Short mmCIF file of C-alpha atoms in Angstrom, two decimals:
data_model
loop_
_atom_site.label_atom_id
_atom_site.label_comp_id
_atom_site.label_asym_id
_atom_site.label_seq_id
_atom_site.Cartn_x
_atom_site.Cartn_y
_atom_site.Cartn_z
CA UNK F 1 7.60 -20.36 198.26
CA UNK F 2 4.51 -21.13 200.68
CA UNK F 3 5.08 -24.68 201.72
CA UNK F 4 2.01 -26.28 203.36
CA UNK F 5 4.02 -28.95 205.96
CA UNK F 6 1.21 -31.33 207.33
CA UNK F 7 1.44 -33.82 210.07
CA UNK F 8 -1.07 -34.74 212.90
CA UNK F 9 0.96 -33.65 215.87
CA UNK F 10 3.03 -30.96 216.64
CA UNK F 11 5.29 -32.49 219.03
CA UNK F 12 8.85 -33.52 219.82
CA UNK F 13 8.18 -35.07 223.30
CA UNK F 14 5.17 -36.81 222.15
CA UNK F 15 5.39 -37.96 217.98
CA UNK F 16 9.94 -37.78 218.38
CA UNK F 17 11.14 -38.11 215.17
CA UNK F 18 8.85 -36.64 212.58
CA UNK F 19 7.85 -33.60 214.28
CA UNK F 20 11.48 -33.14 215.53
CA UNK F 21 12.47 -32.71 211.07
CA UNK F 22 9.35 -31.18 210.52
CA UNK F 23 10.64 -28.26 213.22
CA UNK F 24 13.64 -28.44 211.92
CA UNK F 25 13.46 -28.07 207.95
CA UNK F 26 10.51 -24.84 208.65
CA UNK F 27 12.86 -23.10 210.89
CA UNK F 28 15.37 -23.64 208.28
CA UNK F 29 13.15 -22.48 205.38
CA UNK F 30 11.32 -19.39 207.15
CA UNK F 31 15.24 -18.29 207.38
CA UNK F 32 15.64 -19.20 203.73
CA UNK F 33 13.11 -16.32 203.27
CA UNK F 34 9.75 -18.85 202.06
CA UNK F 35 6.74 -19.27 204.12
CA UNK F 36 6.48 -22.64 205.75
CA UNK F 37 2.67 -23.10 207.16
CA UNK F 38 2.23 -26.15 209.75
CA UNK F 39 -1.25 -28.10 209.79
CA UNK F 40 -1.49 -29.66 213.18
CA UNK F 41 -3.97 -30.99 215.70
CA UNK F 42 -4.19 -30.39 218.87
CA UNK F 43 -3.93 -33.55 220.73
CA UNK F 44 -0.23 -32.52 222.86
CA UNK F 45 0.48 -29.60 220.72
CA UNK F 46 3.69 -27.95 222.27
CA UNK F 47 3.23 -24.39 221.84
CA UNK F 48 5.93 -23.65 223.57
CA UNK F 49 8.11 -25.26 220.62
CA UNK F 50 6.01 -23.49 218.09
CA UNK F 51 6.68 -20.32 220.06
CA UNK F 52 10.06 -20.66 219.33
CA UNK F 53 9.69 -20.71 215.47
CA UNK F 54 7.77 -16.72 215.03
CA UNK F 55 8.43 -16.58 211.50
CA UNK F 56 6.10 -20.09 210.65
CA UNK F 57 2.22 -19.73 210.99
CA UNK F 58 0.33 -22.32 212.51
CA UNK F 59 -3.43 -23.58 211.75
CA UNK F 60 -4.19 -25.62 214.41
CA UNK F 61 -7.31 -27.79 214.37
CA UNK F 62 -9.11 -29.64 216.79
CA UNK F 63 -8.49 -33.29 216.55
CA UNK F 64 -10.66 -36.17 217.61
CA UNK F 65 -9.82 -39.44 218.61
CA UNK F 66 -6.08 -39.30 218.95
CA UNK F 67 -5.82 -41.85 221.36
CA UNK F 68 -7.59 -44.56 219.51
CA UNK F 69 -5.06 -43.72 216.72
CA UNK F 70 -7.00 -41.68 213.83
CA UNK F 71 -7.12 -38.07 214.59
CA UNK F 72 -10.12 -36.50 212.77
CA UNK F 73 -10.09 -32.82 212.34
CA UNK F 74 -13.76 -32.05 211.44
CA UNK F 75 -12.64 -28.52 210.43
CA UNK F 76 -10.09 -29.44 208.19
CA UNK F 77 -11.77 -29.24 204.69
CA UNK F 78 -12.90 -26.16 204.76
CA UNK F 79 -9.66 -24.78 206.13
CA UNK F 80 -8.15 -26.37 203.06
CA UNK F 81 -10.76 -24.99 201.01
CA UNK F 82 -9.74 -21.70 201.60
CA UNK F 83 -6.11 -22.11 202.22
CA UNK F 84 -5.14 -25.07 199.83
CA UNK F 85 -5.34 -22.65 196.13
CA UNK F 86 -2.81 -20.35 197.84
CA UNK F 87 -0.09 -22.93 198.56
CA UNK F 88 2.94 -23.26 196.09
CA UNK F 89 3.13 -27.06 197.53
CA UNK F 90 2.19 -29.09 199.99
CA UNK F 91 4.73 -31.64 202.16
CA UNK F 92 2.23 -34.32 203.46
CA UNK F 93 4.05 -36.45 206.67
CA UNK F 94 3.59 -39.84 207.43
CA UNK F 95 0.46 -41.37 205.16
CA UNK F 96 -2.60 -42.72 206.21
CA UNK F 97 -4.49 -39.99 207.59
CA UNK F 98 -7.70 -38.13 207.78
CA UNK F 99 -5.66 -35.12 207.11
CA UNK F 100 -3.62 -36.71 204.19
CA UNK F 101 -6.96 -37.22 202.22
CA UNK F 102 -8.44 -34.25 202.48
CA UNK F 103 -5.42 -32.36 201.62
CA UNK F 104 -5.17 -34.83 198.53
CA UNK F 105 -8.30 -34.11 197.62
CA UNK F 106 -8.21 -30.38 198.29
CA UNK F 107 -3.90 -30.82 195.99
CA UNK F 108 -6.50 -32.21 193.21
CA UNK F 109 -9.16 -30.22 193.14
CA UNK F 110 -6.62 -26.54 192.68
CA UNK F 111 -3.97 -28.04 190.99
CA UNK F 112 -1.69 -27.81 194.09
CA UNK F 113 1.22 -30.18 193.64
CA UNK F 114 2.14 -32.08 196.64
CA UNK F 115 5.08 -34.45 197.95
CA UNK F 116 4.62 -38.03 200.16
CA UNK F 117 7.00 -38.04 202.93
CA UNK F 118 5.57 -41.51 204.95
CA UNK F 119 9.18 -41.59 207.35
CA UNK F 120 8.63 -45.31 207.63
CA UNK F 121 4.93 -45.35 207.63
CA UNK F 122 4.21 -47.55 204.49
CA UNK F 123 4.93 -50.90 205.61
CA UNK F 124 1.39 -52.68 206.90
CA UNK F 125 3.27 -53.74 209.85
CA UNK F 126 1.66 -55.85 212.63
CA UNK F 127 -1.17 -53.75 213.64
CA UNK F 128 -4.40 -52.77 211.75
CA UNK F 129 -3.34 -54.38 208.90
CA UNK F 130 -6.23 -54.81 207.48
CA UNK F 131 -7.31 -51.51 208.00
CA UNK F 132 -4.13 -50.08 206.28
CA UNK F 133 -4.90 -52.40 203.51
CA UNK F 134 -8.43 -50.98 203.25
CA UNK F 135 -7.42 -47.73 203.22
CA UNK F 136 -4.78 -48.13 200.09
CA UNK F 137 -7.42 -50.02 198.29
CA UNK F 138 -9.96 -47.21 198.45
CA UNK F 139 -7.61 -44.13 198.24
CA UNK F 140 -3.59 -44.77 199.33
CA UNK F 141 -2.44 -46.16 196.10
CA UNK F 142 -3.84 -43.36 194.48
CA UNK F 143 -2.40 -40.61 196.46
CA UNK F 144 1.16 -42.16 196.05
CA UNK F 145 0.34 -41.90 192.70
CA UNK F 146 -1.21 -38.42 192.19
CA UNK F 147 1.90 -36.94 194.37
CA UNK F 148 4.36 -35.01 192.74
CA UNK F 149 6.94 -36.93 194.36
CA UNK F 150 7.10 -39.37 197.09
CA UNK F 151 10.09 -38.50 199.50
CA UNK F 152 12.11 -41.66 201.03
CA UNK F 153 15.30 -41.26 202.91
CA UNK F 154 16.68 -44.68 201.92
CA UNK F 155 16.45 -47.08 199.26
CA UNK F 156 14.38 -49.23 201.91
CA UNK F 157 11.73 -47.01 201.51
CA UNK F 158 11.97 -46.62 197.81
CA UNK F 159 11.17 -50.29 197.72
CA UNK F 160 8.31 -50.17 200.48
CA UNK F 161 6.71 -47.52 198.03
CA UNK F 162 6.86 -50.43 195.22
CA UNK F 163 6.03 -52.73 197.30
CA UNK F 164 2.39 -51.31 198.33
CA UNK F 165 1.99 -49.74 194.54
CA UNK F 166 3.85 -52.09 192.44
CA UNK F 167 3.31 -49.70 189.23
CA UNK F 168 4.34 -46.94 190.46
CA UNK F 169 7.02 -45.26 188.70
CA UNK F 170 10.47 -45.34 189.25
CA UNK F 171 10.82 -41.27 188.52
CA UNK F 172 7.91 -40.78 191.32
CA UNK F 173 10.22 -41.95 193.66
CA UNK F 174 12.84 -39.53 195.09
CA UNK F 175 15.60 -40.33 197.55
CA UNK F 176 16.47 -37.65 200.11
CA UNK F 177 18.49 -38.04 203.63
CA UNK F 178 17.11 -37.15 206.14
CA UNK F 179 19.16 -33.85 206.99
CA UNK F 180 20.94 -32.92 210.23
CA UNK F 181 21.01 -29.34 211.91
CA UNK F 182 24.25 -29.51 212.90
CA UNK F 183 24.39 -26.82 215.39
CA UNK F 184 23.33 -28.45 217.97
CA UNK F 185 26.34 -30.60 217.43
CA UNK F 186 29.13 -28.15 217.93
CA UNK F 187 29.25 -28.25 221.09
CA UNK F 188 28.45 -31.24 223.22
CA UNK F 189 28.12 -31.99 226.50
CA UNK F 190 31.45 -32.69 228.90
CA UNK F 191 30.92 -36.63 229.91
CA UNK F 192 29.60 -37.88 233.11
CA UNK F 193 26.60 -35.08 233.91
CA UNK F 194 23.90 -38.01 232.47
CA UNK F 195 25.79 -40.71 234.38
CA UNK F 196 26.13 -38.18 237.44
CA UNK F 197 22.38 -37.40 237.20
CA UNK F 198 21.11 -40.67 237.12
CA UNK F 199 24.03 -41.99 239.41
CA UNK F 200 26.00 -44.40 237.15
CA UNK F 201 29.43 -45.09 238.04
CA UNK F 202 32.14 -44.16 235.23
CA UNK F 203 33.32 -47.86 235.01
CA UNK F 204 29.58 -49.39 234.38
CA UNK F 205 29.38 -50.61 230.25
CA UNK F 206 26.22 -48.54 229.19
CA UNK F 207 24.33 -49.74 226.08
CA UNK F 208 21.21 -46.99 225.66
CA UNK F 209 18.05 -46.35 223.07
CA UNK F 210 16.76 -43.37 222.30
CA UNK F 211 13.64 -42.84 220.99
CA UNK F 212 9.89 -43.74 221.41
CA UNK F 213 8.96 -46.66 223.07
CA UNK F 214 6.77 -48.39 220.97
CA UNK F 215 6.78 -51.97 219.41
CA UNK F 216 8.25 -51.35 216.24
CA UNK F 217 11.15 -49.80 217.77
CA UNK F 218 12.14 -53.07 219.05
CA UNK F 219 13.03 -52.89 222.67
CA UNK F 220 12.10 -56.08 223.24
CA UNK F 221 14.28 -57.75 220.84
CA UNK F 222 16.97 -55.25 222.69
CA UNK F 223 16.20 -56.44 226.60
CA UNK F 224 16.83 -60.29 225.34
CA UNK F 225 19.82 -59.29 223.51
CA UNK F 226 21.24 -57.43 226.69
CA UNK F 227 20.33 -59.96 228.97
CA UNK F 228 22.29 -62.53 227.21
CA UNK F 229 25.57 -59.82 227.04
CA UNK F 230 25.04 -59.57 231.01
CA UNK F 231 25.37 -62.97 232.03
CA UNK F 232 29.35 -62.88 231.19
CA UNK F 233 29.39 -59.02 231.80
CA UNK F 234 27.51 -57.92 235.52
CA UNK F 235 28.79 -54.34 234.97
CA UNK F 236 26.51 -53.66 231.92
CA UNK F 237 23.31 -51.25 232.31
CA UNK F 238 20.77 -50.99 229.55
CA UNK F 239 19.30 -47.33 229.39
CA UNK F 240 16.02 -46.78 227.32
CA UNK F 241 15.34 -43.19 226.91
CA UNK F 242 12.58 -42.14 225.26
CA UNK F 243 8.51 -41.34 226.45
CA UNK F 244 6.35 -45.04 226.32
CA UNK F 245 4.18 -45.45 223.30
CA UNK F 246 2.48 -48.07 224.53
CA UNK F 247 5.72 -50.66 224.22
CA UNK F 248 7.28 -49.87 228.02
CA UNK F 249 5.13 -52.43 229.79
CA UNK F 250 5.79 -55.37 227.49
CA UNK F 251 9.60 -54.20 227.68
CA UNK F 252 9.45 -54.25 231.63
CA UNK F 253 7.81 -57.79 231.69
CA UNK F 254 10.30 -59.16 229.35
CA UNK F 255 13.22 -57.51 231.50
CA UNK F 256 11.51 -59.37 234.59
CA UNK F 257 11.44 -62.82 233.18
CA UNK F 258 15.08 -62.58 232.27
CA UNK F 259 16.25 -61.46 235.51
CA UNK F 260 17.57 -58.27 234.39
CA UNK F 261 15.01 -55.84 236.11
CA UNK F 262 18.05 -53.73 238.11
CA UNK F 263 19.76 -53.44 235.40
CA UNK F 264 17.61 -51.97 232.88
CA UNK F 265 16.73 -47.88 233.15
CA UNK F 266 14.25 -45.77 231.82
CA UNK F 267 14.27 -42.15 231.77
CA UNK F 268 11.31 -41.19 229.88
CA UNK F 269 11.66 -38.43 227.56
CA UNK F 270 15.08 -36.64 227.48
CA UNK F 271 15.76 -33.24 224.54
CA UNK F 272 18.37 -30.57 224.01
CA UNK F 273 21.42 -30.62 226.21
CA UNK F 274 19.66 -34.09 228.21
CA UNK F 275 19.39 -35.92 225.31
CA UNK F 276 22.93 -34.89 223.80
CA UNK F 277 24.66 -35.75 227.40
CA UNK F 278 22.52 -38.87 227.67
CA UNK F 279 23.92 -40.21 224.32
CA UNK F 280 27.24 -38.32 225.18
CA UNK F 281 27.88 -40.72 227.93
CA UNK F 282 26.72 -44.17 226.52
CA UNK F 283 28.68 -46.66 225.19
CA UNK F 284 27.01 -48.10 222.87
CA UNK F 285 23.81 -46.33 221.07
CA UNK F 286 21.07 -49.48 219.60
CA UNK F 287 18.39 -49.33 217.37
CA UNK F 288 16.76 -52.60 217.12
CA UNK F 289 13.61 -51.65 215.23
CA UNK F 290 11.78 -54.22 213.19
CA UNK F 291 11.30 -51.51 210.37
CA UNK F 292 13.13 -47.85 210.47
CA UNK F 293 13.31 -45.15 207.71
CA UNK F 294 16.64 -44.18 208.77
CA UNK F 295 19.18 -43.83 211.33
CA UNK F 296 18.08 -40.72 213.12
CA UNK F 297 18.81 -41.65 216.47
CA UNK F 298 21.87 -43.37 215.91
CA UNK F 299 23.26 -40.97 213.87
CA UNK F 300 22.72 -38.57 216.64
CA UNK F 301 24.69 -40.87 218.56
CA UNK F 302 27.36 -40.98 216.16
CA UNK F 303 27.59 -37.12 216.38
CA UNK F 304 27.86 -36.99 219.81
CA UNK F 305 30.61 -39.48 219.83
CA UNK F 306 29.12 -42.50 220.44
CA UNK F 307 29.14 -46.09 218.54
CA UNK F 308 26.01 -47.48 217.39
CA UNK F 309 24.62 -50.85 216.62
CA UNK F 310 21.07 -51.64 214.30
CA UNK F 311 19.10 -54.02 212.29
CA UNK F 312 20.17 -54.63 209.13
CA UNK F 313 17.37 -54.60 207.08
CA UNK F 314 15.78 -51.40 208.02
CA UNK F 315 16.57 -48.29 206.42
CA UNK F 316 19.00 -47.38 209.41
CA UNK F 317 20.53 -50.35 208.74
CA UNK F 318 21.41 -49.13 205.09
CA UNK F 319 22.09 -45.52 206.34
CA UNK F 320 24.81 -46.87 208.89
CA UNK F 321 26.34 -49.39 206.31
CA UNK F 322 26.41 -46.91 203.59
CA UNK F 323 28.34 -44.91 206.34
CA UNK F 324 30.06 -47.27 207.23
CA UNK F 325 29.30 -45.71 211.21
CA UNK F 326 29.17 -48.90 213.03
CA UNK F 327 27.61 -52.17 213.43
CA UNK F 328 24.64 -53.90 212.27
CA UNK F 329 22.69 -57.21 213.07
CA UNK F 330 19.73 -59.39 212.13
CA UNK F 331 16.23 -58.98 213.91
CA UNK F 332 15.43 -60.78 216.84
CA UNK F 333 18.98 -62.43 216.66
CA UNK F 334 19.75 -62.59 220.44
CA UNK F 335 23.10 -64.39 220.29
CA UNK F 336 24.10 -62.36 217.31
CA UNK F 337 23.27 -58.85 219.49
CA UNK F 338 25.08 -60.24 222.31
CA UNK F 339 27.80 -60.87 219.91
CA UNK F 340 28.04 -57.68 218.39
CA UNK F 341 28.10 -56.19 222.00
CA UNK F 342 31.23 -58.36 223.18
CA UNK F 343 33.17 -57.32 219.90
CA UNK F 344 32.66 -53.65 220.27
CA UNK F 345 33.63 -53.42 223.78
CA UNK F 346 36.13 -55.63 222.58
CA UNK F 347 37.51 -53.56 219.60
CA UNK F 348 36.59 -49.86 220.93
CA UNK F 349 39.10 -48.09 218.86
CA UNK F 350 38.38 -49.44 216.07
CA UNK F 351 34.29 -48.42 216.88
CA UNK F 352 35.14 -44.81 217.53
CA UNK F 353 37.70 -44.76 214.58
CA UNK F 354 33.78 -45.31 212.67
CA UNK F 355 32.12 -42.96 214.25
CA UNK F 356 35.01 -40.35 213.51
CA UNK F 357 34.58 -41.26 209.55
CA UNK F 358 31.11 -40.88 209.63
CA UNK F 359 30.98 -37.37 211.66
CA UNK F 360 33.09 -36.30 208.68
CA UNK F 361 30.25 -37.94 205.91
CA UNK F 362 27.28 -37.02 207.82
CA UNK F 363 28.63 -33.23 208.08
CA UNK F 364 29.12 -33.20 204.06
CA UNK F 365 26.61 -35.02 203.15
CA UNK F 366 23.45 -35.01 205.33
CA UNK F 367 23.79 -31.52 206.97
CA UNK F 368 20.60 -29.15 206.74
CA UNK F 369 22.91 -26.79 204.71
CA UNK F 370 23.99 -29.72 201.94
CA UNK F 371 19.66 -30.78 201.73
CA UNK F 372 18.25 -27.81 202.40
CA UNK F 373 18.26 -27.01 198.64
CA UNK F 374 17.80 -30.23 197.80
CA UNK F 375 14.26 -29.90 199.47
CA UNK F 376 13.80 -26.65 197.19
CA UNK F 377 14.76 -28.68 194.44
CA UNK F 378 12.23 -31.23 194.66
CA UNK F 379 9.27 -28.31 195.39
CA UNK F 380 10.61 -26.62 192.40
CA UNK F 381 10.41 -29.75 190.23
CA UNK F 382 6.84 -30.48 191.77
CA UNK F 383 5.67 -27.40 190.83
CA UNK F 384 6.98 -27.39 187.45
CA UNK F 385 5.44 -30.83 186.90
CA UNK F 386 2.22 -29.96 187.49
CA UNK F 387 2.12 -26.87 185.39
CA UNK F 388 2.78 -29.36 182.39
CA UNK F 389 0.23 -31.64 183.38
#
């Protein structure tokens, strides 16, 4: 198959998550034997991490506006144009875009069939609501319901689907982990090299994030929670790894006002073999996001050997209860976050007796080799679809 994958950046260091799957479900198709194409812009376009996939072919456009948050590619409709009628499918990321609507339009206009994959995006939120709003009023709605399928890795984003398009359909909506390459797993860093690195002593308690620091991540929330843990506990650290999306300010200030300042670290971004011995040599792994499609990051954690702690409500909540792989908690409970970090340290064993159960359900049932064809599935079924419509 030639599988159109389309997201704004091409970046692990600077979008994390989505580009990170994107990478890794081409490179895992191209040596299927189909023909995974990647739209991009520009704006912090690692070519060096495209370099390293040689069998996927990249159209990379020049994007406008990035910063401000919209990313206009100018020369994206007629690329479509001629590219678009030769596509077997395309995988749109994320959801309100520039690029999303021109592909849509572009998916109607040939017949193309294409599949929604928003990783968390659909929620309004707490910024430009109103422009998000706008935006499904005039055309969002409308692509969720002219797409094949719409891809959600949890039943948390089945129901944010519903909840911005109340009618649509239940057989629209498909639910598919978010798969693991577990190579990168089978062999993990020794412990100590982070802690070495970054000079933490062996006996310190270290309670980490990983991931993007931005608001919705919920770092905040985190800092209050830690800095209630610390005033029994002085040997704690909180380390924050991840690059700042525009969240590491407000995080500092918060630190500051608690009194916690030397005891909070930030590492900025850490991947491969840093990121692995980073989470290899925490204690704890936290995701406190206010929404989250699914426990990436903390099942990273998990693989590396680590317990993990996140909100409940999110979908990494339901991905780590469903798991059963550690702990979970309420938003923007502080006591309850201090809490849950006294009864971990507390009951260790029994935290790393979950993480051992989940290794084993993660490896059977979220590897990139038990959803690979699952992936194929769904194109297959989009295509057929639309040949009958």
């Amino acid at each position: 198959m030639k599988i159109c994958h389309a997201f704004l950046f091409f970046s692990i260091k600077f979008a994390g998550g989505t580009s990170d799957l994107m990478y890794k479900i081409c490179k895992r198709q191209a040596a299927d034997g189909h023909s995974p194409v990647v739209y991009s812009g520009d704006y912090n376009f690692d070519q060096e991490l495209a370099d390293t996939l040689p069998k996927v072919q990249f159209k990379v456009l020049k994007s406008y506006l990035d910063a401000a948050g919209f990313s206009i590619m100018p020369d994206l409709p007629k690329l479509a144009n001629k590219d678009v009628p030769h596509f077997d499918v395309v995988h749109m990321h994320v959801f309100r875009t520039f690029q999303n609507y021109v592909l849509w339009k572009k998916c109607k206009k040939y017949d193309i069939p294409f599949i929604m994959d928003p990783h968390g995006a659909v929620p309004y939120g707490t910024r430009k609501r109103w422009l998000k709003r706008l935006f499904d009023k005039l055309w969002g709605r409308q692509i969720l319901h002219d797409a094949a399928f719409c891809v959600s890795g949890t039943h948390v984003g089945a129901r944010e689907y519903k909840e911005c398009a109340p009618d649509l359909p239940d057989d629209n909506i498909v639910i598919l982990p978010q798969p693991f390459e577990m190579e990168q797993f089978k062999t993990i860093p020794e412990r100590g090299l982070f802690r070495q690195k970054y000079g933490i002593a062996e006996d310190k308690k270290v309670i980490m994030f990983l991931g993007r620091v931005h608001h919705i991540k919920g770092n905040d929330f985190l800092v209050k929670g830690f800095a209630e843990y610390a005033k029994n506990n002085d040997d704690a650290l909180l380390v924050i790894v991840g690059p700042d999306d525009g969240h590491m300010d407000a995080c500092k200030v918060v630190a500051e006002e608690l009194g916690v300042q030397d005891k909070v670290i930030f590492t900025g971004f850490l991947g491969g073999d840093d990121k692995n011995s980073a989470l290899r040599d925490a204690d704890i792994v936290c995701q406190m996001s206010r929404q989250e499609h699914c426990a990436w990051a903390p099942f990273e954690a998990v693989m590396c050997g680590t317990p993990v702690i996140v909100t409940e409500h999110t979908g990494s909540g339901e991905d780590v209860q469903r798991a059963d792989a550690g702990y979970t908690v309420a938003f923007d409970d502080v006591m309850g976050l201090a809490e849950n970090f006294e009864y971990v340290f507390a009951h260790y064993d029994e935290a790393l007796a979950k993480v051992k159960k989940a290794q084993d359900y993660i490896a059977t049932n979220m590897s990139m080799d038990a959803l690979a064809k699952e992936y194929e599935s769904v194109y297959a079924r989009a295509i057929e679809k639309t040949n009958k419509a």
